[in-house]
């Protein structure tokens, strides 16, 4: 942070890519008035409202739950709404789009690959038999809830994919969030066909690709541990494959 | 350097060549829209259904709802109790037939959401847990920690993926409703990724775009909540009902407006003034912290006005104290509140009370619909916060809005499906093509290419300040008149505003300009409806007309668009079994 004519300012170096204006990306520097309680997203909004209306980025809830505003801040994948300027005091702050995704414009990346993967893992309750609604909710104890709860906390913000070196090398890799969500349903007592997801998580681009770097779990802003989900899915898969075939009664 | 997306630039606009079509088109992918899509898909798997949303569905503002969703599911509860609480909470402005339908559908919708996988919090016996909530006479609010909205949204979104007849237009922004021979026939919409405008034709259109909180500066709402569907319907000729009824929630963080969930009080939290008193004993002795939001917000303002608030860098505030609940309860049931308070206010609620003040949270008013979501324009339906059926009247009870999205989303989806099955597909000939081309001219030649005008952010900021100051918790004739004049001035200035970004690819500034254009129309209906309702009822508090006046105002305000400005008419309130009485808690 520096002081310009008495006003404390922060300097942001922002990755720009405007395909209709120039073919190559560039870096643009902005100075914004600094407040102790400002997040990076506040700074971006200040730029957009007062300095440069062309700067483009996604946002929605500004409270860390919608998953829109991920970017690489000083090289680390972060939610810009939950990343405070004071964490970078004394430095220029480098803002780039999330790594490992194609850039559409400035900080806006294409996440269609994840959307397809999400669809692929069947993220819904599969029942072999439906219980009529009149019979009320499926009972589930707090302990049964606990078995999958953390994996249901994924906000699809893509920080884990930006941090994953395997995904960086091989975009076919199912990756952290999709596996966590697959496991979320596999571990849910209400789901009756866990094996329906095994081929997807166990095919050659599935969980076995993971080399346990664990950055996904480090960067998750919601405390989800995708690496644990990957490990648990591997164990399930291994025991499933090794298990003797079922015999009739 | 991150990889750039080669070949993405599509360049220059051409005529609308692309004409897309579906049986049912849903605008908005939050709780109500997703529920509508599933209802339609289940009603008839042969229907071709599409959801168009300006964000990916899982980014919709439903995601921010915290406390829970109301449904009378326990043996000690009844539909009548839920209905009466809701009607009394509404200060008797709710339509009672709509409320009776709503409460009767809530339990079924709650079970459905559970069957679809919503990770509700559970009692030891495996039932969905319930908690107390403001204005509810018994514990009937089902919850998932303090993230019900997040879990509901993701459960619904992921459930839509199993229906092969639900298609999506993610990051498409609807700019107008196409109406042919009085029937809704689709929309014009911008594919934000390319910047191209298309017509998406449909036999039936469901609007479910949420509220309009961004009209105010100090709001809990996400910035995407810009009243789009309200303005779309209003411009298509549907009246906006009870728009003066804006909810101010009592517990927002003073600097950001981030919501501290009502569940904090549902679990037993206190509101405290500077003298360390639980001050609600003066206002709501029978309910204390479990009173309705309108009365608690006014009580906080009175405490502040009488010198019993605290002063801080972001204005006056009171304290929300949950320390006595203990770390275990806070971690288990209020973990998101704890995370938000720590991150955004630097306060650990286990050890310190949280500074809070009231701010905009919800709008009871909205697009006039009946119980099936029908707007009065054949083929056009609405649901969720955007719509006004009305079950919320002059004040919504916390946790009714989530089930409202489900109940009326489902109703609108089903009604749209039935309607679509009887209709043939509109085609893009005359006059629709002409209308679509006019819309293209408005967006690309007027809004996008206008040179040398002022920035939209200055107009937006002035609108928000005007609404906060003159159309906030307290209102009077003078302030409201000034607000109507100010909004008219801002609408004039908007015609001359310019966007700096002339790109077609992902032009968020152009989208912001179109959103602001919508918001100014919606803000104007709020100001005029508030000006002409010369009484105090629910959240609408007139300092110059302090009493409820059933003789003159037990009726709905209906704002029609007339030569670009609101004309306010009135329609009767439906009373079934509960005669209006004094609202004392």
PDB file of C-alpha atoms in Angstrom, chain B residues 335-494:
ATOM      1  CA  UNK B 335     -21.264 -22.251  11.646  1.00  0.00           C
ATOM      2  CA  UNK B 336     -21.806 -20.052   8.590  1.00  0.00           C
ATOM      3  CA  UNK B 337     -22.795 -17.112  10.794  1.00  0.00           C
ATOM      4  CA  UNK B 338     -19.581 -17.652  12.775  1.00  0.00           C
ATOM      5  CA  UNK B 339     -17.513 -17.823   9.601  1.00  0.00           C
ATOM      6  CA  UNK B 340     -19.104 -14.630   8.213  1.00  0.00           C
ATOM      7  CA  UNK B 341     -18.834 -12.683  11.495  1.00  0.00           C
ATOM      8  CA  UNK B 342     -15.180 -13.638  11.882  1.00  0.00           C
ATOM      9  CA  UNK B 343     -14.241 -12.933   8.304  1.00  0.00           C
ATOM     10  CA  UNK B 344     -16.240  -9.809   7.565  1.00  0.00           C
ATOM     11  CA  UNK B 345     -16.616  -8.180  10.991  1.00  0.00           C
ATOM     12  CA  UNK B 346     -13.564  -9.524  12.803  1.00  0.00           C
ATOM     13  CA  UNK B 347     -15.770 -10.777  15.628  1.00  0.00           C
ATOM     14  CA  UNK B 348     -15.787 -14.301  17.052  1.00  0.00           C
ATOM     15  CA  UNK B 349     -19.413 -14.712  18.157  1.00  0.00           C
ATOM     16  CA  UNK B 350     -18.401 -17.405  20.666  1.00  0.00           C
ATOM     17  CA  UNK B 351     -16.635 -14.707  22.667  1.00  0.00           C
ATOM     18  CA  UNK B 352     -18.059 -11.348  21.530  1.00  0.00           C
ATOM     19  CA  UNK B 353     -21.446  -9.953  20.535  1.00  0.00           C
ATOM     20  CA  UNK B 354     -21.871  -9.030  16.868  1.00  0.00           C
ATOM     21  CA  UNK B 355     -22.636  -5.433  15.737  1.00  0.00           C
ATOM     22  CA  UNK B 356     -25.799  -5.393  13.607  1.00  0.00           C
ATOM     23  CA  UNK B 357     -28.203  -2.900  12.075  1.00  0.00           C
ATOM     24  CA  UNK B 358     -31.305  -3.249   9.899  1.00  0.00           C
ATOM     25  CA  UNK B 359     -31.166  -3.221   6.101  1.00  0.00           C
ATOM     26  CA  UNK B 360     -32.992  -4.274   2.959  1.00  0.00           C
ATOM     27  CA  UNK B 361     -33.459  -8.024   2.683  1.00  0.00           C
ATOM     28  CA  UNK B 362     -36.543  -8.988   0.676  1.00  0.00           C
ATOM     29  CA  UNK B 363     -39.496  -7.574  -1.208  1.00  0.00           C
ATOM     30  CA  UNK B 364     -42.960  -8.854  -0.385  1.00  0.00           C
ATOM     31  CA  UNK B 365     -44.330  -7.203  -3.497  1.00  0.00           C
ATOM     32  CA  UNK B 366     -43.731  -8.329  -7.034  1.00  0.00           C
ATOM     33  CA  UNK B 367     -45.285  -9.508 -10.268  1.00  0.00           C
ATOM     34  CA  UNK B 368     -48.993 -10.040  -9.725  1.00  0.00           C
ATOM     35  CA  UNK B 369     -49.850 -13.739 -10.009  1.00  0.00           C
ATOM     36  CA  UNK B 370     -52.524 -16.118  -8.863  1.00  0.00           C
ATOM     37  CA  UNK B 371     -51.910 -19.376  -6.995  1.00  0.00           C
ATOM     38  CA  UNK B 372     -50.795 -21.128 -10.182  1.00  0.00           C
ATOM     39  CA  UNK B 373     -48.267 -18.430 -10.999  1.00  0.00           C
ATOM     40  CA  UNK B 374     -50.436 -17.078 -13.804  1.00  0.00           C
ATOM     41  CA  UNK B 375     -49.822 -13.383 -14.493  1.00  0.00           C
ATOM     42  CA  UNK B 376     -52.904 -12.577 -16.543  1.00  0.00           C
ATOM     43  CA  UNK B 377     -50.993 -12.657 -19.840  1.00  0.00           C
ATOM     44  CA  UNK B 378     -51.695 -16.028 -21.481  1.00  0.00           C
ATOM     45  CA  UNK B 379     -48.541 -18.131 -21.398  1.00  0.00           C
ATOM     46  CA  UNK B 380     -46.755 -15.992 -18.805  1.00  0.00           C
ATOM     47  CA  UNK B 381     -46.149 -17.285 -15.283  1.00  0.00           C
ATOM     48  CA  UNK B 382     -44.091 -16.116 -12.324  1.00  0.00           C
ATOM     49  CA  UNK B 383     -42.872 -17.537  -9.007  1.00  0.00           C
ATOM     50  CA  UNK B 384     -40.552 -16.915  -6.076  1.00  0.00           C
ATOM     51  CA  UNK B 385     -39.502 -13.585  -4.603  1.00  0.00           C
ATOM     52  CA  UNK B 386     -40.161 -11.950  -7.953  1.00  0.00           C
ATOM     53  CA  UNK B 387     -43.851 -12.817  -7.761  1.00  0.00           C
ATOM     54  CA  UNK B 388     -46.565 -11.582  -5.430  1.00  0.00           C
ATOM     55  CA  UNK B 389     -49.342 -14.133  -4.983  1.00  0.00           C
ATOM     56  CA  UNK B 390     -49.638 -12.788  -2.145  1.00  0.00           C
ATOM     57  CA  UNK B 391     -48.745 -14.896   0.861  1.00  0.00           C
ATOM     58  CA  UNK B 392     -46.439 -12.324   2.438  1.00  0.00           C
ATOM     59  CA  UNK B 393     -48.641  -9.249   2.446  1.00  0.00           C
ATOM     60  CA  UNK B 394     -46.998  -6.377   4.256  1.00  0.00           C
ATOM     61  CA  UNK B 395     -44.366  -8.448   6.077  1.00  0.00           C
ATOM     62  CA  UNK B 396     -42.952 -11.882   5.334  1.00  0.00           C
ATOM     63  CA  UNK B 397     -42.128 -14.260   8.152  1.00  0.00           C
ATOM     64  CA  UNK B 398     -38.607 -15.614   8.052  1.00  0.00           C
ATOM     65  CA  UNK B 399     -38.312 -19.103   6.509  1.00  0.00           C
ATOM     66  CA  UNK B 400     -41.531 -18.831   4.473  1.00  0.00           C
ATOM     67  CA  UNK B 401     -39.684 -17.639   1.363  1.00  0.00           C
ATOM     68  CA  UNK B 402     -37.784 -20.879   0.721  1.00  0.00           C
ATOM     69  CA  UNK B 403     -40.922 -22.991   0.822  1.00  0.00           C
ATOM     70  CA  UNK B 404     -42.654 -20.275  -1.210  1.00  0.00           C
ATOM     71  CA  UNK B 405     -40.096 -20.858  -3.984  1.00  0.00           C
ATOM     72  CA  UNK B 406     -40.857 -24.582  -3.905  1.00  0.00           C
ATOM     73  CA  UNK B 407     -44.641 -24.419  -3.620  1.00  0.00           C
ATOM     74  CA  UNK B 408     -45.230 -21.737  -6.217  1.00  0.00           C
ATOM     75  CA  UNK B 409     -42.312 -22.777  -8.418  1.00  0.00           C
ATOM     76  CA  UNK B 410     -43.931 -26.207  -8.646  1.00  0.00           C
ATOM     77  CA  UNK B 411     -47.369 -24.694  -9.255  1.00  0.00           C
ATOM     78  CA  UNK B 412     -46.090 -22.406 -12.008  1.00  0.00           C
ATOM     79  CA  UNK B 413     -44.125 -25.213 -13.652  1.00  0.00           C
ATOM     80  CA  UNK B 414     -47.159 -27.457 -13.708  1.00  0.00           C
ATOM     81  CA  UNK B 415     -49.514 -24.738 -14.960  1.00  0.00           C
ATOM     82  CA  UNK B 416     -47.019 -23.765 -17.668  1.00  0.00           C
ATOM     83  CA  UNK B 417     -46.732 -27.430 -18.701  1.00  0.00           C
ATOM     84  CA  UNK B 418     -50.478 -27.815 -18.994  1.00  0.00           C
ATOM     85  CA  UNK B 419     -50.757 -24.610 -20.972  1.00  0.00           C
ATOM     86  CA  UNK B 420     -47.858 -25.506 -23.274  1.00  0.00           C
ATOM     87  CA  UNK B 421     -49.412 -28.881 -24.057  1.00  0.00           C
ATOM     88  CA  UNK B 422     -52.425 -27.097 -25.550  1.00  0.00           C
ATOM     89  CA  UNK B 423     -50.472 -24.579 -27.632  1.00  0.00           C
ATOM     90  CA  UNK B 424     -48.607 -24.639 -30.894  1.00  0.00           C
ATOM     91  CA  UNK B 425     -45.099 -23.242 -31.160  1.00  0.00           C
ATOM     92  CA  UNK B 426     -44.854 -19.559 -32.065  1.00  0.00           C
ATOM     93  CA  UNK B 427     -42.657 -18.804 -35.054  1.00  0.00           C
ATOM     94  CA  UNK B 428     -40.405 -15.882 -35.688  1.00  0.00           C
ATOM     95  CA  UNK B 429     -42.328 -14.154 -38.434  1.00  0.00           C
ATOM     96  CA  UNK B 430     -44.213 -10.908 -38.188  1.00  0.00           C
ATOM     97  CA  UNK B 431     -44.829  -9.267 -35.827  1.00  0.00           C
ATOM     98  CA  UNK B 432     -42.408 -11.050 -33.461  1.00  0.00           C
ATOM     99  CA  UNK B 433     -39.404 -10.545 -35.679  1.00  0.00           C
ATOM    100  CA  UNK B 434     -40.061  -6.830 -35.835  1.00  0.00           C
ATOM    101  CA  UNK B 435     -40.341  -6.605 -32.061  1.00  0.00           C
ATOM    102  CA  UNK B 436     -37.126  -8.575 -31.653  1.00  0.00           C
ATOM    103  CA  UNK B 437     -35.299  -6.295 -34.059  1.00  0.00           C
ATOM    104  CA  UNK B 438     -36.486  -3.207 -32.205  1.00  0.00           C
ATOM    105  CA  UNK B 439     -35.095  -4.723 -29.048  1.00  0.00           C
ATOM    106  CA  UNK B 440     -31.805  -5.370 -30.787  1.00  0.00           C
ATOM    107  CA  UNK B 441     -31.670  -1.733 -31.836  1.00  0.00           C
ATOM    108  CA  UNK B 442     -32.387  -0.580 -28.283  1.00  0.00           C
ATOM    109  CA  UNK B 443     -29.599  -2.685 -26.798  1.00  0.00           C
ATOM    110  CA  UNK B 444     -26.861  -2.389 -29.410  1.00  0.00           C
ATOM    111  CA  UNK B 445     -27.484   0.963 -31.043  1.00  0.00           C
ATOM    112  CA  UNK B 446     -28.778   2.932 -28.081  1.00  0.00           C
ATOM    113  CA  UNK B 447     -27.311   1.472 -24.901  1.00  0.00           C
ATOM    114  CA  UNK B 448     -24.054   0.039 -26.215  1.00  0.00           C
ATOM    115  CA  UNK B 449     -23.053   2.717 -28.706  1.00  0.00           C
ATOM    116  CA  UNK B 450     -24.068   5.896 -26.919  1.00  0.00           C
ATOM    117  CA  UNK B 451     -21.066   8.203 -26.637  1.00  0.00           C
ATOM    118  CA  UNK B 452     -19.981  10.743 -24.095  1.00  0.00           C
ATOM    119  CA  UNK B 453     -22.575  10.251 -21.386  1.00  0.00           C
ATOM    120  CA  UNK B 454     -22.066   9.726 -17.671  1.00  0.00           C
ATOM    121  CA  UNK B 455     -21.080   6.428 -16.102  1.00  0.00           C
ATOM    122  CA  UNK B 456     -23.881   4.105 -15.084  1.00  0.00           C
ATOM    123  CA  UNK B 457     -22.285   3.622 -11.666  1.00  0.00           C
ATOM    124  CA  UNK B 458     -23.056   7.219 -10.663  1.00  0.00           C
ATOM    125  CA  UNK B 459     -26.720   6.804 -11.595  1.00  0.00           C
ATOM    126  CA  UNK B 460     -26.923   3.490  -9.754  1.00  0.00           C
ATOM    127  CA  UNK B 461     -25.302   4.966  -6.679  1.00  0.00           C
ATOM    128  CA  UNK B 462     -27.727   7.908  -6.580  1.00  0.00           C
ATOM    129  CA  UNK B 463     -30.694   5.589  -7.007  1.00  0.00           C
ATOM    130  CA  UNK B 464     -29.492   3.439  -4.123  1.00  0.00           C
ATOM    131  CA  UNK B 465     -28.931   6.417  -1.821  1.00  0.00           C
ATOM    132  CA  UNK B 466     -32.359   7.797  -2.668  1.00  0.00           C
ATOM    133  CA  UNK B 467     -34.028   4.492  -1.859  1.00  0.00           C
ATOM    134  CA  UNK B 468     -32.072   4.030   1.378  1.00  0.00           C
ATOM    135  CA  UNK B 469     -32.849   7.546   2.558  1.00  0.00           C
ATOM    136  CA  UNK B 470     -36.412   8.167   1.367  1.00  0.00           C
ATOM    137  CA  UNK B 471     -37.943   4.747   0.740  1.00  0.00           C
ATOM    138  CA  UNK B 472     -36.361   2.893   3.651  1.00  0.00           C
ATOM    139  CA  UNK B 473     -37.732   1.796   7.019  1.00  0.00           C
ATOM    140  CA  UNK B 474     -39.387   5.177   7.708  1.00  0.00           C
ATOM    141  CA  UNK B 475     -41.188   7.095   4.985  1.00  0.00           C
ATOM    142  CA  UNK B 476     -43.214  10.273   4.627  1.00  0.00           C
ATOM    143  CA  UNK B 477     -45.027  12.234   1.921  1.00  0.00           C
ATOM    144  CA  UNK B 478     -42.251  14.712   1.387  1.00  0.00           C
ATOM    145  CA  UNK B 479     -39.437  12.171   1.121  1.00  0.00           C
ATOM    146  CA  UNK B 480     -41.444   9.873  -1.126  1.00  0.00           C
ATOM    147  CA  UNK B 481     -42.412  12.724  -3.468  1.00  0.00           C
ATOM    148  CA  UNK B 482     -38.781  13.716  -3.694  1.00  0.00           C
ATOM    149  CA  UNK B 483     -37.843  10.095  -4.399  1.00  0.00           C
ATOM    150  CA  UNK B 484     -40.308   9.876  -7.309  1.00  0.00           C
ATOM    151  CA  UNK B 485     -38.867  13.068  -8.788  1.00  0.00           C
ATOM    152  CA  UNK B 486     -35.308  11.859  -8.292  1.00  0.00           C
ATOM    153  CA  UNK B 487     -36.000   8.526  -9.970  1.00  0.00           C
ATOM    154  CA  UNK B 488     -37.628  10.322 -12.928  1.00  0.00           C
ATOM    155  CA  UNK B 489     -34.493  12.456 -13.213  1.00  0.00           C
ATOM    156  CA  UNK B 490     -32.272   9.364 -13.060  1.00  0.00           C
ATOM    157  CA  UNK B 491     -34.343   7.701 -15.779  1.00  0.00           C
ATOM    158  CA  UNK B 492     -33.757  10.746 -17.973  1.00  0.00           C
ATOM    159  CA  UNK B 493     -30.051  10.685 -17.253  1.00  0.00           C
ATOM    160  CA  UNK B 494     -29.979   6.952 -17.962  1.00  0.00           C
TER     161      UNK B 494
END
